[in-house]
Amino acid sequence: MSDDRTFVIIGASQAGGWVAQTLRNEGFEGKVILIGEEPYLPYERPPLSKAALLGEVTVDSTYFWQQEALDEANIEVRLNTRVTAIDRNAKEIEIKGGDRIAYDKLAITTGARVRKLPIEGADLPGVFYLRTMEDTLAIRDAVKDGATAMIVGGGWIGLECAATLTKLGCKSIVVEAADRLCGRAVTPEISDWMLKFHTGHGVDVRLSTGIEKFEGNGQLERAVLPGGDTIDCSIAVVGIGVIANVELAQEAGLEIDNGIVVDNCARTSDPDIVAAGDVTNHPNDLLGRRIRLESYENAQNQGITAGKAMLDKAEPYSEIPWFWSDQFDANLQMIGLPQDWDETATRGDEASNEFVTFYLKNGVIDGAISVNNPRDLRVGKRLMQGKKQVSAAELIDPDTKLQTLLKR
Amino acid sequence: MSEIEYHAVAKTDEIMEEDVKGVFVGDEEIAVFNVKGEYFATHGICTHENVGLADGFVEGDLIECPLHSACFEIKTGKAVNPPAEIDLKIYPVKVEGDTIYVGIEK
Ligand SMILES: Cc1cc2nc3c(=O)[nH]c(=O)nc-3n(C[C@H](O)[C@H](O)[C@H](O)COP(=O)(O)OP(=O)(O)OC[C@H]3O[C@@H](n4cnc5c(N)ncnc54)[C@H](O)[C@@H]3O)c2cc1C
Ligand code: FES
């Protein structure tokens, strides 16, 4: 009765962890080996720019599963272990140092790494990126009350970091190359709201600006702006996006196109290999196009999908993308990836920092973003899922109970 | 054996169908629900992280956490989808007249 197969997972983070758990939850009795380069058990990344950076939570508390739970599930976790190659013919992987591990099925959940800032001085001590627990611990160590922190990039990570460092007593300066904040993710109206919100909390936001170079004598001392002006700063955090870790898959000859190409059940072009999380380019049937997502929910649910697919219990995965961010006292949440809406409807009051803006296309919700209003956003998600016909006027009207629109 | 003590927490017309209200009994945060005219109570904090479920969304007999969208069965407290894996504590409820009472162990 015993199953002598070995299922290997490369990348011991959220997606990989969920693949492993799902194998067990679905009754797989063979060997499960979860391999990761980092020194920690799979942990949540969202706190890295929030509670963990503030020092409010311990490293352990960010683990998705404690060691005992992984032991109990008989998941063999190999940390500090980098996989260097996938040999699809031999069905083996190679780890740094040369050891090889045979697999019957393989999951690639290698996520993404930060994009580096290609300027002079970017390698000075004091210049940080923010993707891993090590990054967060290092930034925390370097932060001193009253320090000036230069944040390069006004996207989600940059803004969360600006908020957290401000809370820690730093003077946060955000430089953003585009003419508005979070330009790739939100509409100009929301960018404006973010600008007001951050400025109101004391963040110095400079749009359409870059950093020419960093300078310092063995340690970051100042940033030089394009015109030659300088700003003294002792730390800098760069958040200018990530690059999917596709190299292993690419070298093994799997199909790559802005991520590892998978189908709606997380299967790659090799029948014995699945992939999930930030690293995949997957079809989303609800949106009718292929996407690569960098989100908590996708890492979890596509990970679960991939685990099932490894057991030949494939179930199509398609969800309305959902993302959240916490900045100062604002909880932002977004659904969908609206592209070409013809109307917007804002319910609540932007000035009071409690509202939700819906994007409508032909009378159907195509996406929404909420600030301190998670509940209305969730109703919006159901309305979007059900493709319910709604009007901007009724969405805006505070007397409309949104739930009643679901009954249509 | 611990005894159950009932506390008045809300009026029936304060919680519409498919809705939730957060209340406190002493230090205990509790979420009170109306599912098809019947009232139920669970612990008010998600078992995943420290977030109030009263800001969540009720759909049928499920409550969805406002933070990471874990769902719990309102009647049983069962965690039905990740990231939550621990069930929610539930409390007995009784309605007398138009007042909802939640039973807490003494
Ligand atoms: C600071 C921060 C804040 C965030 N906040 C939010 C938020 O508020 N809301 C939200 O929805 N999402 C948020 N996210 C995004 C979310 O955390 C990611 O989408 C999620 O972590 C992706 O999980 P993953 O498992 O696909 O990839 P990753 O978490 O990137 O994990 C990939 C793992 O694979 C390992 N690996 C890669 N190559 C190899 C190799 N060759 N050998 C061995 N191991 C390897 C890596 O070391 C890494 O541990 C945030 C991310 C960051 C960084
Ligand atoms: S806090 Fe409720 S799901 Fe995470």
PDB file of N, CA, C and O and ligand atoms in Angstrom, chain A residues 44 296 300 322 324 378, chain B residues 45-53 64-72 81-85, ligand 2:
ATOM      1  N   GLU A  44       5.432  34.344   6.083  1.00  0.00           N
ATOM      2  CA  GLU A  44       4.604  35.338   5.407  1.00  0.00           C
ATOM      3  C   GLU A  44       5.471  36.539   5.061  1.00  0.00           C
ATOM      4  O   GLU A  44       6.145  37.092   5.927  1.00  0.00           O
ATOM      5  N   TYR A 296      -0.339  37.413  -2.188  1.00  0.00           N
ATOM      6  CA  TYR A 296      -0.507  36.425  -1.117  1.00  0.00           C
ATOM      7  C   TYR A 296      -1.538  35.375  -1.508  1.00  0.00           C
ATOM      8  O   TYR A 296      -1.288  34.179  -1.429  1.00  0.00           O
ATOM      9  N   GLN A 300      -1.002  31.259  -2.301  1.00  0.00           N
ATOM     10  CA  GLN A 300      -1.692  30.224  -1.537  1.00  0.00           C
ATOM     11  C   GLN A 300      -2.560  29.345  -2.442  1.00  0.00           C
ATOM     12  O   GLN A 300      -2.414  28.127  -2.487  1.00  0.00           O
ATOM     13  N   TRP A 322      -6.871  39.563  -5.960  1.00  0.00           N
ATOM     14  CA  TRP A 322      -7.142  40.350  -4.757  1.00  0.00           C
ATOM     15  C   TRP A 322      -5.819  40.614  -4.059  1.00  0.00           C
ATOM     16  O   TRP A 322      -4.962  39.754  -3.981  1.00  0.00           O
ATOM     17  N   TRP A 324      -3.903  43.279  -0.864  1.00  0.00           N
ATOM     18  CA  TRP A 324      -4.095  44.339   0.130  1.00  0.00           C
ATOM     19  C   TRP A 324      -2.760  44.966   0.487  1.00  0.00           C
ATOM     20  O   TRP A 324      -1.702  44.415   0.207  1.00  0.00           O
ATOM     21  N   ARG A 378     -15.610  43.328  -0.466  1.00  0.00           N
ATOM     22  CA  ARG A 378     -15.955  41.912  -0.620  1.00  0.00           C
ATOM     23  C   ARG A 378     -17.298  41.730  -1.305  1.00  0.00           C
ATOM     24  O   ARG A 378     -17.477  40.806  -2.084  1.00  0.00           O
TER      25      ARG A 378
ATOM     26  N   ILE B  45     -12.584  37.419  16.851  1.00  0.00           N
ATOM     27  CA  ILE B  45     -11.265  37.617  16.240  1.00  0.00           C
ATOM     28  C   ILE B  45     -10.909  36.402  15.391  1.00  0.00           C
ATOM     29  O   ILE B  45     -11.030  35.262  15.827  1.00  0.00           O
ATOM     30  N   CYS B  46     -10.455  36.694  14.193  1.00  0.00           N
ATOM     31  CA  CYS B  46     -10.035  35.639  13.274  1.00  0.00           C
ATOM     32  C   CYS B  46      -8.973  34.760  13.940  1.00  0.00           C
ATOM     33  O   CYS B  46      -8.141  35.257  14.708  1.00  0.00           O
ATOM     34  N   THR B  47      -8.978  33.485  13.646  1.00  0.00           N
ATOM     35  CA  THR B  47      -7.979  32.589  14.250  1.00  0.00           C
ATOM     36  C   THR B  47      -6.645  32.639  13.502  1.00  0.00           C
ATOM     37  O   THR B  47      -5.681  32.016  13.913  1.00  0.00           O
ATOM     38  N   HIS B  48      -6.617  33.377  12.404  1.00  0.00           N
ATOM     39  CA  HIS B  48      -5.360  33.467  11.658  1.00  0.00           C
ATOM     40  C   HIS B  48      -4.479  34.568  12.228  1.00  0.00           C
ATOM     41  O   HIS B  48      -3.379  34.332  12.671  1.00  0.00           O
ATOM     42  N   GLU B  49      -4.976  35.788  12.169  1.00  0.00           N
ATOM     43  CA  GLU B  49      -4.254  36.879  12.816  1.00  0.00           C
ATOM     44  C   GLU B  49      -5.248  37.676  13.642  1.00  0.00           C
ATOM     45  O   GLU B  49      -6.412  37.357  13.701  1.00  0.00           O
ATOM     46  N   ASN B  50      -4.758  38.763  14.185  1.00  0.00           N
ATOM     47  CA  ASN B  50      -5.562  39.487  15.154  1.00  0.00           C
ATOM     48  C   ASN B  50      -6.498  40.493  14.485  1.00  0.00           C
ATOM     49  O   ASN B  50      -6.247  41.678  14.543  1.00  0.00           O
ATOM     50  N   VAL B  51      -7.539  40.010  13.822  1.00  0.00           N
ATOM     51  CA  VAL B  51      -8.412  40.933  13.088  1.00  0.00           C
ATOM     52  C   VAL B  51      -9.864  40.681  13.461  1.00  0.00           C
ATOM     53  O   VAL B  51     -10.294  39.534  13.591  1.00  0.00           O
ATOM     54  N   GLY B  52     -10.615  41.770  13.640  1.00  0.00           N
ATOM     55  CA  GLY B  52     -12.016  41.654  14.023  1.00  0.00           C
ATOM     56  C   GLY B  52     -12.878  41.149  12.878  1.00  0.00           C
ATOM     57  O   GLY B  52     -12.844  41.680  11.776  1.00  0.00           O
ATOM     58  N   LEU B  53     -13.668  40.116  13.155  1.00  0.00           N
ATOM     59  CA  LEU B  53     -14.500  39.548  12.100  1.00  0.00           C
ATOM     60  C   LEU B  53     -15.750  40.380  11.833  1.00  0.00           C
ATOM     61  O   LEU B  53     -16.406  40.205  10.817  1.00  0.00           O
ATOM     62  N   GLU B  64     -16.559  35.764   6.113  1.00  0.00           N
ATOM     63  CA  GLU B  64     -15.255  35.864   5.466  1.00  0.00           C
ATOM     64  C   GLU B  64     -14.447  36.942   6.175  1.00  0.00           C
ATOM     65  O   GLU B  64     -14.905  38.073   6.359  1.00  0.00           O
ATOM     66  N   CYS B  65     -13.241  36.590   6.577  1.00  0.00           N
ATOM     67  CA  CYS B  65     -12.377  37.521   7.301  1.00  0.00           C
ATOM     68  C   CYS B  65     -12.021  38.718   6.413  1.00  0.00           C
ATOM     69  O   CYS B  65     -11.701  38.546   5.242  1.00  0.00           O
ATOM     70  N   PRO B  66     -12.059  39.924   6.973  1.00  0.00           N
ATOM     71  CA  PRO B  66     -11.773  41.109   6.153  1.00  0.00           C
ATOM     72  C   PRO B  66     -10.312  41.217   5.742  1.00  0.00           C
ATOM     73  O   PRO B  66      -9.995  41.969   4.837  1.00  0.00           O
ATOM     74  N   LEU B  67      -9.425  40.462   6.389  1.00  0.00           N
ATOM     75  CA  LEU B  67      -8.013  40.651   6.056  1.00  0.00           C
ATOM     76  C   LEU B  67      -7.510  39.704   4.980  1.00  0.00           C
ATOM     77  O   LEU B  67      -7.139  40.139   3.895  1.00  0.00           O
ATOM     78  N   HIS B  68      -7.500  38.390   5.254  1.00  0.00           N
ATOM     79  CA  HIS B  68      -6.962  37.472   4.240  1.00  0.00           C
ATOM     80  C   HIS B  68      -8.019  36.536   3.676  1.00  0.00           C
ATOM     81  O   HIS B  68      -7.692  35.495   3.107  1.00  0.00           O
ATOM     82  N   SER B  69      -9.285  36.862   3.921  1.00  0.00           N
ATOM     83  CA  SER B  69     -10.384  36.127   3.278  1.00  0.00           C
ATOM     84  C   SER B  69     -10.557  34.675   3.715  1.00  0.00           C
ATOM     85  O   SER B  69     -11.138  33.885   2.982  1.00  0.00           O
ATOM     86  N   ALA B  70     -10.074  34.301   4.877  1.00  0.00           N
ATOM     87  CA  ALA B  70     -10.422  32.972   5.391  1.00  0.00           C
ATOM     88  C   ALA B  70     -11.916  32.963   5.678  1.00  0.00           C
ATOM     89  O   ALA B  70     -12.495  33.990   6.048  1.00  0.00           O
ATOM     90  N   CYS B  71     -12.577  31.815   5.491  1.00  0.00           N
ATOM     91  CA  CYS B  71     -14.014  31.717   5.794  1.00  0.00           C
ATOM     92  C   CYS B  71     -14.238  30.745   6.933  1.00  0.00           C
ATOM     93  O   CYS B  71     -13.549  29.733   7.053  1.00  0.00           O
ATOM     94  N   PHE B  72     -15.240  31.066   7.749  1.00  0.00           N
ATOM     95  CA  PHE B  72     -15.629  30.193   8.852  1.00  0.00           C
ATOM     96  C   PHE B  72     -17.121  29.937   8.764  1.00  0.00           C
ATOM     97  O   PHE B  72     -17.881  30.825   8.369  1.00  0.00           O
ATOM     98  N   ASN B  81     -11.656  27.590   4.849  1.00  0.00           N
ATOM     99  CA  ASN B  81     -10.565  27.719   3.884  1.00  0.00           C
ATOM    100  C   ASN B  81      -9.400  28.541   4.413  1.00  0.00           C
ATOM    101  O   ASN B  81      -9.534  29.331   5.331  1.00  0.00           O
ATOM    102  N   PRO B  82      -8.211  28.258   3.860  1.00  0.00           N
ATOM    103  CA  PRO B  82      -7.017  28.918   4.328  1.00  0.00           C
ATOM    104  C   PRO B  82      -7.069  30.416   4.062  1.00  0.00           C
ATOM    105  O   PRO B  82      -7.843  30.832   3.208  1.00  0.00           O
ATOM    106  N   PRO B  83      -6.239  31.188   4.712  1.00  0.00           N
ATOM    107  CA  PRO B  83      -5.138  30.756   5.573  1.00  0.00           C
ATOM    108  C   PRO B  83      -5.533  30.300   6.978  1.00  0.00           C
ATOM    109  O   PRO B  83      -4.665  29.814   7.697  1.00  0.00           O
ATOM    110  N   ALA B  84      -6.775  30.441   7.382  1.00  0.00           N
ATOM    111  CA  ALA B  84      -7.109  29.986   8.737  1.00  0.00           C
ATOM    112  C   ALA B  84      -7.150  28.468   8.771  1.00  0.00           C
ATOM    113  O   ALA B  84      -7.651  27.833   7.847  1.00  0.00           O
ATOM    114  N   GLU B  85      -6.620  27.895   9.828  1.00  0.00           N
ATOM    115  CA  GLU B  85      -6.660  26.435   9.980  1.00  0.00           C
ATOM    116  C   GLU B  85      -7.274  26.027  11.306  1.00  0.00           C
ATOM    117  O   GLU B  85      -7.573  24.874  11.526  1.00  0.00           O
TER     118      GLU B  85
HETATM  119  S1  FES C   2      -6.534  37.470   9.716  1.00  0.00           S
HETATM  120 FE1  FES C   2      -8.286  36.430   9.069  1.00  0.00          FE
HETATM  121  S2  FES C   2      -7.598  35.352   7.366  1.00  0.00           S
HETATM  122 FE2  FES C   2      -5.820  36.316   8.069  1.00  0.00          FE
END
